[in-house]
mmCIF file of C-alpha atoms and ligand atoms in Angstrom:
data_model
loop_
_atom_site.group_PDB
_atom_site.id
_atom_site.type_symbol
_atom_site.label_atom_id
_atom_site.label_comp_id
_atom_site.label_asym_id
_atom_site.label_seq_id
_atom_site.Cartn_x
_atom_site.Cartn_y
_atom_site.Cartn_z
ATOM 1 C CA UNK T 1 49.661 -31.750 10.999
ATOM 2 C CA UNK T 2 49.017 -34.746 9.213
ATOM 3 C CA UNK T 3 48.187 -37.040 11.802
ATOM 4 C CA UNK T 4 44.936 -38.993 10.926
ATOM 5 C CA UNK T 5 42.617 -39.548 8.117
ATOM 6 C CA UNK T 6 40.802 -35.804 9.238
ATOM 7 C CA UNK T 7 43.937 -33.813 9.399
ATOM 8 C CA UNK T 8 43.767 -30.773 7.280
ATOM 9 C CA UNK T 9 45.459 -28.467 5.149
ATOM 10 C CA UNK T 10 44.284 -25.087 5.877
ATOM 11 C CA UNK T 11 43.778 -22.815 2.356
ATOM 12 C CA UNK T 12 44.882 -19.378 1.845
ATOM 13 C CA UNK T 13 41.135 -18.350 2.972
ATOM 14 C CA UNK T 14 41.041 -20.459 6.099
ATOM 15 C CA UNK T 15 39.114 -22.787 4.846
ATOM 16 C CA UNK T 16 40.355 -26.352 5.899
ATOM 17 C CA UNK T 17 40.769 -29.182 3.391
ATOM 18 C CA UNK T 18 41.251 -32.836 4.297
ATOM 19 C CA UNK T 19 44.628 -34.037 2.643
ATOM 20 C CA UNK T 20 43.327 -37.295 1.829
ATOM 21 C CA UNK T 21 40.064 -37.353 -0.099
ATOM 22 C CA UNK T 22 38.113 -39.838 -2.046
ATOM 23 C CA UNK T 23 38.083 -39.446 -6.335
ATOM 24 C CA UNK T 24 34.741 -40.891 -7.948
ATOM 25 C CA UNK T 25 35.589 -40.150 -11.778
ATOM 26 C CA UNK T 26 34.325 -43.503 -13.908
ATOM 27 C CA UNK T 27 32.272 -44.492 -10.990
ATOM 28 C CA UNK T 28 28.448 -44.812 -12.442
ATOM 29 C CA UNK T 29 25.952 -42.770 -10.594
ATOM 30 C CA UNK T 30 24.243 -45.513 -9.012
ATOM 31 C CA UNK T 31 24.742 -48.317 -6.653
ATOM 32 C CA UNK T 32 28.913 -48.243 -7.476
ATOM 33 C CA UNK T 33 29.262 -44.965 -6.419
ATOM 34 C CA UNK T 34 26.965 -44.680 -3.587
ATOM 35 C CA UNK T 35 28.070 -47.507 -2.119
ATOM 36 C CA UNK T 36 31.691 -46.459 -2.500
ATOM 37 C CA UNK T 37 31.046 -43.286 -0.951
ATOM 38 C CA UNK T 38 29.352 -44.415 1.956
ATOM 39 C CA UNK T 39 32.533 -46.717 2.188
ATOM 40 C CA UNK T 40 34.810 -44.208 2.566
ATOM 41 C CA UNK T 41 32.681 -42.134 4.907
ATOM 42 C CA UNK T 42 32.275 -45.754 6.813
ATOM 43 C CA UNK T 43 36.837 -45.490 6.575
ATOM 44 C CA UNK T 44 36.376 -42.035 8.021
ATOM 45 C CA UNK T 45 37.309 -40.424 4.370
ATOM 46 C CA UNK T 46 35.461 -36.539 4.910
ATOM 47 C CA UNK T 47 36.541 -35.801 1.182
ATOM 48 C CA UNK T 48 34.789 -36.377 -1.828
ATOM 49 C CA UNK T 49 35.678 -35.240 -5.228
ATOM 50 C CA UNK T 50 33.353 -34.786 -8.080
ATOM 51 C CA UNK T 51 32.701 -33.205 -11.199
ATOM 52 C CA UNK T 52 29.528 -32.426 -13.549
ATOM 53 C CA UNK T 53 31.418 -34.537 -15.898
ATOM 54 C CA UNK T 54 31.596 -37.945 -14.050
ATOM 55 C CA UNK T 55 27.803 -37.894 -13.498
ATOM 56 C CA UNK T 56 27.447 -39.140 -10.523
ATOM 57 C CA UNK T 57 26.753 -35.884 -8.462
ATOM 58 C CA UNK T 58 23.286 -37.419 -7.996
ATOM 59 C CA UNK T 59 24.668 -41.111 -6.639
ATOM 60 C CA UNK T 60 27.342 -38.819 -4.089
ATOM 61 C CA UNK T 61 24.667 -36.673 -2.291
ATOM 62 C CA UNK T 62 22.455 -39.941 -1.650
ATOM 63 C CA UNK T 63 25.748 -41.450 -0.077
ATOM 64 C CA UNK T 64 26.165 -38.491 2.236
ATOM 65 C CA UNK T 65 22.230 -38.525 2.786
ATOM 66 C CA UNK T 66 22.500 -41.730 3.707
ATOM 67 C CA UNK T 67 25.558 -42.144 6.017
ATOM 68 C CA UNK T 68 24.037 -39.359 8.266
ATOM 69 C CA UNK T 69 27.103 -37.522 9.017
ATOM 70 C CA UNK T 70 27.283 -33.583 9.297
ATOM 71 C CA UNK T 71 26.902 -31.938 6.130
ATOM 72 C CA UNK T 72 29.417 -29.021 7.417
ATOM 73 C CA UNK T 73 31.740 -32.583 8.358
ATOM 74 C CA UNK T 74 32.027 -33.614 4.914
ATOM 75 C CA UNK T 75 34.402 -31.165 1.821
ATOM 76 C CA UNK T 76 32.855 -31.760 -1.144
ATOM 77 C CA UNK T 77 34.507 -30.513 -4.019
ATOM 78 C CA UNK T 78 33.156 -30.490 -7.513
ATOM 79 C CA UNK T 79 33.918 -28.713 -11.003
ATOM 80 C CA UNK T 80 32.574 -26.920 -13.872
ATOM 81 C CA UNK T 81 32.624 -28.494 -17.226
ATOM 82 C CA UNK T 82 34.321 -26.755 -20.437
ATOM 83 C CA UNK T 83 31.139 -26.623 -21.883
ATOM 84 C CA UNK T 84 29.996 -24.534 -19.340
ATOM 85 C CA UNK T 85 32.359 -22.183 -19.195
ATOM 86 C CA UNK T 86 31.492 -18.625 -19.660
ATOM 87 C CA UNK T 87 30.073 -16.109 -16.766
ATOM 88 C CA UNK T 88 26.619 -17.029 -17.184
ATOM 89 C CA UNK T 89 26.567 -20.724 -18.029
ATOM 90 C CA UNK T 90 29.011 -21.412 -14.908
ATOM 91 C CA UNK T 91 26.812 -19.749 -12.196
ATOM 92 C CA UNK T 92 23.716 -21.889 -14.561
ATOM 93 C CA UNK T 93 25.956 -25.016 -13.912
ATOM 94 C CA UNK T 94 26.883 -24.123 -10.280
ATOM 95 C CA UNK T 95 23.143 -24.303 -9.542
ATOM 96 C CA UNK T 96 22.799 -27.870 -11.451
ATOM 97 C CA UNK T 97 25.372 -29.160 -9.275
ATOM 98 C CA UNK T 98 23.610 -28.104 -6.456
ATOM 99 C CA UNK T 99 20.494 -29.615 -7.300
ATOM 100 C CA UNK T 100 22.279 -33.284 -8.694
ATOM 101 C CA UNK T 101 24.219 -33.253 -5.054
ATOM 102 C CA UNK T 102 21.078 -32.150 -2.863
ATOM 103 C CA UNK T 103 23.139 -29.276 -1.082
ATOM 104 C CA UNK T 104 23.008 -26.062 -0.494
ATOM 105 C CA UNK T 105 26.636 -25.638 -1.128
ATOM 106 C CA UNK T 106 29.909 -27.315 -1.773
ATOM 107 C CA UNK T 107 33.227 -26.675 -0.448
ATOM 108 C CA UNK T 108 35.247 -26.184 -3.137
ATOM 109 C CA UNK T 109 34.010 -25.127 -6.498
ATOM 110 C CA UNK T 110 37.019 -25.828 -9.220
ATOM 111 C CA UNK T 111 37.764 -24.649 -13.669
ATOM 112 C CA UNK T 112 37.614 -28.539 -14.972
ATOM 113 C CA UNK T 113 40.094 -27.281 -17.630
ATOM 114 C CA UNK T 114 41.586 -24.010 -18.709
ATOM 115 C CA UNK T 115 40.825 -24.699 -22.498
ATOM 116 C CA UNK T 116 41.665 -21.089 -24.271
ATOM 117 C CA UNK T 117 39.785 -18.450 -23.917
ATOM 118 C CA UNK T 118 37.060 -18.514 -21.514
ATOM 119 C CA UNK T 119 38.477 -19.196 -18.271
ATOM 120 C CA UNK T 120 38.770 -15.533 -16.839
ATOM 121 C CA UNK T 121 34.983 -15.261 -17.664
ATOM 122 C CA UNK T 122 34.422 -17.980 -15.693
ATOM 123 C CA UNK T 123 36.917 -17.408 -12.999
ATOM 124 C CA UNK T 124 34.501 -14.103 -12.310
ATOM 125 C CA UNK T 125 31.442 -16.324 -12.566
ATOM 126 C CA UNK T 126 33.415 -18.325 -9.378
ATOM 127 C CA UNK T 127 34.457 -15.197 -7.555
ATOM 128 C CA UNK T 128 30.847 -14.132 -7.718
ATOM 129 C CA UNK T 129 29.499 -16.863 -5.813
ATOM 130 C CA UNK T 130 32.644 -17.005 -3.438
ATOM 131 C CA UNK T 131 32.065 -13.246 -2.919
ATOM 132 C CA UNK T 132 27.869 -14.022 -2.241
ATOM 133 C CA UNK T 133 29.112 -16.691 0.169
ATOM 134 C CA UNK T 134 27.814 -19.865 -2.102
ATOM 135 C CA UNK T 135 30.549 -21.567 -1.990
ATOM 136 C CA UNK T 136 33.533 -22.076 1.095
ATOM 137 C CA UNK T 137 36.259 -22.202 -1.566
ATOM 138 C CA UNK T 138 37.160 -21.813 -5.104
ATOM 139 C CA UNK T 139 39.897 -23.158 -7.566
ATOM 140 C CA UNK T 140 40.931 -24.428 -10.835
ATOM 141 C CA UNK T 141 42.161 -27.603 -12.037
ATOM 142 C CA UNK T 142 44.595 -28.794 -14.785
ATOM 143 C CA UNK T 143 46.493 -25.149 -14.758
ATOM 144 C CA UNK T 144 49.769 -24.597 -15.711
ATOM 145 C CA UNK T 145 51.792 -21.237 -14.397
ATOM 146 C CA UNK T 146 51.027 -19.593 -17.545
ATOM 147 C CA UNK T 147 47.265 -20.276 -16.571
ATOM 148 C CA UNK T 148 47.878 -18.705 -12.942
ATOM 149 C CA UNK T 149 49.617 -15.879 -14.327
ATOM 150 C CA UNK T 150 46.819 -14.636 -17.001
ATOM 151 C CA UNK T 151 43.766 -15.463 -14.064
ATOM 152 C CA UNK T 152 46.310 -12.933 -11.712
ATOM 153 C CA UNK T 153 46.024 -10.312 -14.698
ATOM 154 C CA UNK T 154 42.154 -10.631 -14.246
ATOM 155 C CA UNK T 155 41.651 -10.855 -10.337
ATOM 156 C CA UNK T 156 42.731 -10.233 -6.924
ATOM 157 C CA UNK T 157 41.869 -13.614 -5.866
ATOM 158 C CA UNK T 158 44.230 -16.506 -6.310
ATOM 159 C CA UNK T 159 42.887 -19.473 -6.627
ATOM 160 C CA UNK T 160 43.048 -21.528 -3.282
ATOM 161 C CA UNK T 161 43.529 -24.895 -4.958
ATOM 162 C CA UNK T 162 45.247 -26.497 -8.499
ATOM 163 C CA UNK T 163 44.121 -29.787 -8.909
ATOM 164 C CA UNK T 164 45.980 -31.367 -11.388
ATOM 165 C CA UNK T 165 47.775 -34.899 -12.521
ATOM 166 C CA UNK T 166 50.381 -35.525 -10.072
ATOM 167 C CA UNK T 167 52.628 -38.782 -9.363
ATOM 168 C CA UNK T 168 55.724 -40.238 -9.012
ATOM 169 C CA UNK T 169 55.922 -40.445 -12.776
ATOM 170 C CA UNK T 170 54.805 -36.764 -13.259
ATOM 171 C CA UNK T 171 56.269 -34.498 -10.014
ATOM 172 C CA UNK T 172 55.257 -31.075 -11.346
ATOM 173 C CA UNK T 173 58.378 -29.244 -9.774
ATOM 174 C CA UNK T 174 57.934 -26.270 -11.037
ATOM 175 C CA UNK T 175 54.589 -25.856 -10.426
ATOM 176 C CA UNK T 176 54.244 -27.158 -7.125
ATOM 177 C CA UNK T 177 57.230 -24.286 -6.591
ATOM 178 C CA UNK T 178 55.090 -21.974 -8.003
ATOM 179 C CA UNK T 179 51.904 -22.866 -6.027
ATOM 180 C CA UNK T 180 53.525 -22.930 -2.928
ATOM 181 C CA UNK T 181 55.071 -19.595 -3.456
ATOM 182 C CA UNK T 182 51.325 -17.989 -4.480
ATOM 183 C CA UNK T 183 50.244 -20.117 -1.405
ATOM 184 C CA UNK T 184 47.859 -21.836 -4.297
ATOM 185 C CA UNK T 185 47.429 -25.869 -2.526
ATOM 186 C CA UNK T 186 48.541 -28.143 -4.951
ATOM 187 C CA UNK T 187 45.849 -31.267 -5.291
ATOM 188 C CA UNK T 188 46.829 -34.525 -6.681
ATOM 189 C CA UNK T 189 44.836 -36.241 -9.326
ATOM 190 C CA UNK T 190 45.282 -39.737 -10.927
ATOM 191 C CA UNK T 191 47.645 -40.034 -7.800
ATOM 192 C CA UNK T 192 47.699 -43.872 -7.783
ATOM 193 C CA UNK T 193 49.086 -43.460 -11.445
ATOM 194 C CA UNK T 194 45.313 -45.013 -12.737
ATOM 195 C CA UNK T 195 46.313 -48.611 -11.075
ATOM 196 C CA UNK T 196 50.009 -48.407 -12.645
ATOM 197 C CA UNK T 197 51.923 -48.848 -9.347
ATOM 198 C CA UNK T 198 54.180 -51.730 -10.297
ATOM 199 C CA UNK T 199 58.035 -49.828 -9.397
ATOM 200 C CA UNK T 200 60.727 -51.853 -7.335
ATOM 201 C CA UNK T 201 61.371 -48.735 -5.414
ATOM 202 C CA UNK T 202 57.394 -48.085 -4.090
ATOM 203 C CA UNK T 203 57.866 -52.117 -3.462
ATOM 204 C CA UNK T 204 61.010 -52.333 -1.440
ATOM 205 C CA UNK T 205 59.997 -48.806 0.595
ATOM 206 C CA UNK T 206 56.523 -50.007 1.527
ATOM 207 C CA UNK T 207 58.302 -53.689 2.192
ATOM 208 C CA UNK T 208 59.899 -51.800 5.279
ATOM 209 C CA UNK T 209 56.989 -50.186 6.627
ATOM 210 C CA UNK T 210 54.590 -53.307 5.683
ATOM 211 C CA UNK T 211 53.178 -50.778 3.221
ATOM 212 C CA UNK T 212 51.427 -51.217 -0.266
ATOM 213 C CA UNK T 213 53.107 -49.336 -2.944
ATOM 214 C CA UNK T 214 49.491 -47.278 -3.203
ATOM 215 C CA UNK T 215 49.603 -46.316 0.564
ATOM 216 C CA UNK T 216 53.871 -45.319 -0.468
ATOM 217 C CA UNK T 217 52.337 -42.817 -3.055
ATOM 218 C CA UNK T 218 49.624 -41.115 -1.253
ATOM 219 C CA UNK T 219 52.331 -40.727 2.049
ATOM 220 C CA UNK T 220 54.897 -38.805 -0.730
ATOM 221 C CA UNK T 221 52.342 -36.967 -1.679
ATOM 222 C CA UNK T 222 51.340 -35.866 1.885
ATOM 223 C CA UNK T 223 54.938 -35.536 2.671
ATOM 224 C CA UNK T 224 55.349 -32.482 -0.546
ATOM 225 C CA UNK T 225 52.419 -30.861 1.111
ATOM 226 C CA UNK T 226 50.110 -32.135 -1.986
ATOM 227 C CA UNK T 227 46.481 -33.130 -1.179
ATOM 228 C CA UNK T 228 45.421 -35.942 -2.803
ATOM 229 C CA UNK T 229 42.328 -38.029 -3.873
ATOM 230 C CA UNK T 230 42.757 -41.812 -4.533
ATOM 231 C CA UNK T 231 40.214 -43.564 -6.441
ATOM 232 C CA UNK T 232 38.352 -46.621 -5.240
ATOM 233 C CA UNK T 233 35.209 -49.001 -5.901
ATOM 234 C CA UNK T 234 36.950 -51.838 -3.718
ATOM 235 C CA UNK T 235 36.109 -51.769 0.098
ATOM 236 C CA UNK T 236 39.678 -52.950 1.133
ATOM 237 C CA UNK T 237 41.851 -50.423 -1.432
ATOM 238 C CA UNK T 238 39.535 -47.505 -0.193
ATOM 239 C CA UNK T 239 40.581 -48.282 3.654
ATOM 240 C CA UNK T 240 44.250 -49.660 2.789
ATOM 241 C CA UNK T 241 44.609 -45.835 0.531
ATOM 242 C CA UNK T 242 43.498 -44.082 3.668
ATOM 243 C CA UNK T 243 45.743 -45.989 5.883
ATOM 244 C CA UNK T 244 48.889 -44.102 5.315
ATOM 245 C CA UNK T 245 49.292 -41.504 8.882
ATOM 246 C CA UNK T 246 51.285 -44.087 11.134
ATOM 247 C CA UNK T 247 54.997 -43.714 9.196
ATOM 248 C CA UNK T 248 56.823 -41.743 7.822
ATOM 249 C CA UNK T 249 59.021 -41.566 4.742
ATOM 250 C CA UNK T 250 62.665 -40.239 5.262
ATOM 251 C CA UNK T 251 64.454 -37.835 3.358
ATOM 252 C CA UNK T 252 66.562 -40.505 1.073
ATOM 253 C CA UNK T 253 63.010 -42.334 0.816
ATOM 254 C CA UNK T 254 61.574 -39.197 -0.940
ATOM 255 C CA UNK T 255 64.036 -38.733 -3.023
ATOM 256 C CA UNK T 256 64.381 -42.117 -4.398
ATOM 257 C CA UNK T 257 60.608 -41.695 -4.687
ATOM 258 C CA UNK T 258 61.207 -38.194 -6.647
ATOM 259 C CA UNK T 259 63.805 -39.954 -8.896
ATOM 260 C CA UNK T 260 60.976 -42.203 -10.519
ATOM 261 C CA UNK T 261 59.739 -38.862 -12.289
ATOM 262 C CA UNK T 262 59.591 -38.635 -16.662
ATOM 263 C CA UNK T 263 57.029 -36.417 -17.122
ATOM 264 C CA UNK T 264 54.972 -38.949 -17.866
ATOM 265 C CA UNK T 265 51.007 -38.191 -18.158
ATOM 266 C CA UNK T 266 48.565 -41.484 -18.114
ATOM 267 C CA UNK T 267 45.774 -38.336 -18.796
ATOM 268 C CA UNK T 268 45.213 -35.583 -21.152
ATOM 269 C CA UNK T 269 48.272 -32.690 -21.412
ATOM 270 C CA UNK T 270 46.487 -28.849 -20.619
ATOM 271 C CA UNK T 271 48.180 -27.247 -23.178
ATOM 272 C CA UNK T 272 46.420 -29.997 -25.883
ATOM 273 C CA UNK T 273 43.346 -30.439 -24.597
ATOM 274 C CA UNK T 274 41.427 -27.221 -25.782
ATOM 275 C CA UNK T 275 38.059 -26.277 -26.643
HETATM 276 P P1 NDP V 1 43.883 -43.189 -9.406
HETATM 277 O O1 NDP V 1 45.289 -42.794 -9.714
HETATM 278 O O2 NDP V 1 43.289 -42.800 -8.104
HETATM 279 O O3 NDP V 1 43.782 -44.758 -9.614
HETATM 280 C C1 NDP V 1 42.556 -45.440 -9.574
HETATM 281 C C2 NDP V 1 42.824 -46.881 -10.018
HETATM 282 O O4 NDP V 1 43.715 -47.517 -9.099
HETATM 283 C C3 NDP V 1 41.572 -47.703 -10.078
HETATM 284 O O5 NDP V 1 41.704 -48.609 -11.148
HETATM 285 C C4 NDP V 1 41.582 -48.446 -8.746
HETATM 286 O O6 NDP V 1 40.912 -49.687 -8.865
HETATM 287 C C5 NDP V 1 43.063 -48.653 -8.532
HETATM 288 N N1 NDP V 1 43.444 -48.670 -7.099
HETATM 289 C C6 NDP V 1 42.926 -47.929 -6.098
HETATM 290 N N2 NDP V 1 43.524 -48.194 -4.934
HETATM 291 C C7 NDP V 1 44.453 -49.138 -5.186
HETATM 292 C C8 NDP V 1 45.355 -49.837 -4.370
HETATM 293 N N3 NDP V 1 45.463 -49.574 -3.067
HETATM 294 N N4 NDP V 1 46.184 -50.754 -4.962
HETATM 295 C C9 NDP V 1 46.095 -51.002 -6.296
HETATM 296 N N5 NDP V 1 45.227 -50.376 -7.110
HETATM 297 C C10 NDP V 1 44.410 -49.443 -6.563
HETATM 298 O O7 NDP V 1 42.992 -42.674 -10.648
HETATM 299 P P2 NDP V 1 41.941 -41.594 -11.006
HETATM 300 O O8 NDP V 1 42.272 -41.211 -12.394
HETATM 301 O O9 NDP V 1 40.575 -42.036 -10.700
HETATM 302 O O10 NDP V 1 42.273 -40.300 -10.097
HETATM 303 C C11 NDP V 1 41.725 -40.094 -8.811
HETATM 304 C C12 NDP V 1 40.702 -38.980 -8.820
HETATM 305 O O11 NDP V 1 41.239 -37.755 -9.311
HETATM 306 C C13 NDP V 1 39.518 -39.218 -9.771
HETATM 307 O O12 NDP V 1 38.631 -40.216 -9.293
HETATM 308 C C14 NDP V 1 38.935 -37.835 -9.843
HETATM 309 O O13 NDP V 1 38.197 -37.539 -8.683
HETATM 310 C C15 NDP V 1 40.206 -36.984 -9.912
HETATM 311 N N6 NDP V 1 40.582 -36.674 -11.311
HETATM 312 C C16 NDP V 1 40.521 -35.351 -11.717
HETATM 313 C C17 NDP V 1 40.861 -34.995 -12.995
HETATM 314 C C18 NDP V 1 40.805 -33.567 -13.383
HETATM 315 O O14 NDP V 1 40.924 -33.280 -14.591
HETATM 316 N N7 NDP V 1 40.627 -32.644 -12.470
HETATM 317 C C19 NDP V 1 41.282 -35.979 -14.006
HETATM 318 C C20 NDP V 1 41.364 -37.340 -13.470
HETATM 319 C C21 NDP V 1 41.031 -37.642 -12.177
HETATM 320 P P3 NDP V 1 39.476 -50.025 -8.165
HETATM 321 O O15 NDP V 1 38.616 -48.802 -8.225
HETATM 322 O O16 NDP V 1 38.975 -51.135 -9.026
HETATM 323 O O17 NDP V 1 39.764 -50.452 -6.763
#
């Protein structure tokens, strides 16, 4: 299953995700992210997330221009913004995207935020171009289980990914639980903790495996069945954070791992950051 940098998760659609992607948030759309892109495609990364909001959609198409792999070889993923949300400004801001990447498409179209009151507007506005075939997949990112449950109250269709902030500090039992149970795939953001990877117990496990505490996250998070999309700029760190299918953590290993958890957030909380 999760053998090499191209093994796959396979979503609730059919649709297959790579489990190891690479995040470009704070990269500037220009030479830094193009040439961090091309990279990881260079690494053999075939996942790239983006977002309106990072603005660098433009700087991530040229990089998959350029490298002159298959576009059907490459998941992009990218999201709409709060201000967009709304039926008719997110199918409007679907079609931006498009244009900033250069494609006809992307693979998975995710909700940045829930915010209040607008998501289920623009939940239909996703399930519209899902339904048109415009998009391979759609999701929703920084959703809580109270999120899932009102979107179920509104549709048929689950969402077939949660991207949300997900560590050692921050495990998310309960709604990983939850997601696996709605066969939802939980996606891991900030999954390197934003650079904050200084704990004796990602030291001493990696020291075993001649592992970096980095490449001892991402293989935990792999391990719980959580995709997840390390961010780079350096050459090295992008193919060290890929480097992470030859071992195996054991069971004790994971749960020392798990143990590190306080619920701690190095990014915004859902439930405060509204619009
Ligand atoms: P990460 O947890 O991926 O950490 C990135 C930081 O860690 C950078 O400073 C990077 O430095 C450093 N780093 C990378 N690799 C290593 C390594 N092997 N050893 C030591 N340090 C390392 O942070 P992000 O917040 O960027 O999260 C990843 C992605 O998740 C984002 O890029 C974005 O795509 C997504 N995201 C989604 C959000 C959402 O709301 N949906 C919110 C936040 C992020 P350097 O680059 O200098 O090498």
């Amino acid at each position: 299953m999760t053998h090499s940098l191209q093994s796959c998760t396979t979503l609730h659609n059919g649709v297959r995700m790579p489990w190891l992607g690479l995040g470009v948030w704070k990269m500037n759309n220009d030479a830094e992210v193009v040439s961090a892109v091309r990279a990881a495609l260079d690494a053999g990364y075939r996942s790239i997330d983006t977002a309106a909001i990072y603005k660098n959609e433009t700087g991530v198409g040229q990089a998959l221009r350029e490298s002159g792999i298959a576009r059907e070889e490459v998941f992009v993923t990218t999201k709409i913004w709060n201000d967009d949300q709304g039926y008719d400004k997110t199918l409007a801001a679907y079609d931006a995207s498009l244009e900033r990447l250069g494609l006809a498409y992307v693979d998975l179209l995710l909700i940045h935020w829930p915010g209040t009151d607008k998501y289920a507007d623009t939940w239909r506005a996703l399930e519209k171009l899902y339904a048109d075939g415009r998009v391979k997949a759609i999701g929703v990112s920084n959703f809580h289980v109270r999120h899932l449950e009102e979107l179920k109250k509104h549709s048929d269709l689950v969402p077939m990914v949660n991207q949300v902030e997900y560590h050692p500090l921050l495990a998310q039992r309960e709604l990983l639980a939850y997601c696996r149970e709605n066969r939802i795939q939980l996606e891991a953001w900030s999954p390197l903790m934003q650079g904050n990877l200084d704990h004796e117990a990602l030291r001493s496990i990696g020291a075993k495996y001649g592992k970096s505490p980095a490449q001892v996250v991402l293989r935990w998070d792999i391990q719980h069945g959580v995709v997840t999309i390390p961010k780079s700029v350096t050459p090295a760190r992008i193919a060290e954070n890929a480097n992470v299918f030859d071992f195996e953590l054991s069971g004790d290993e994971m749960a020392l791992i798990d143990d590190l958890n306080r619920d701690h957030r190095f990014g915004s909380d859902p439930e405060k950051f509204l619009f």
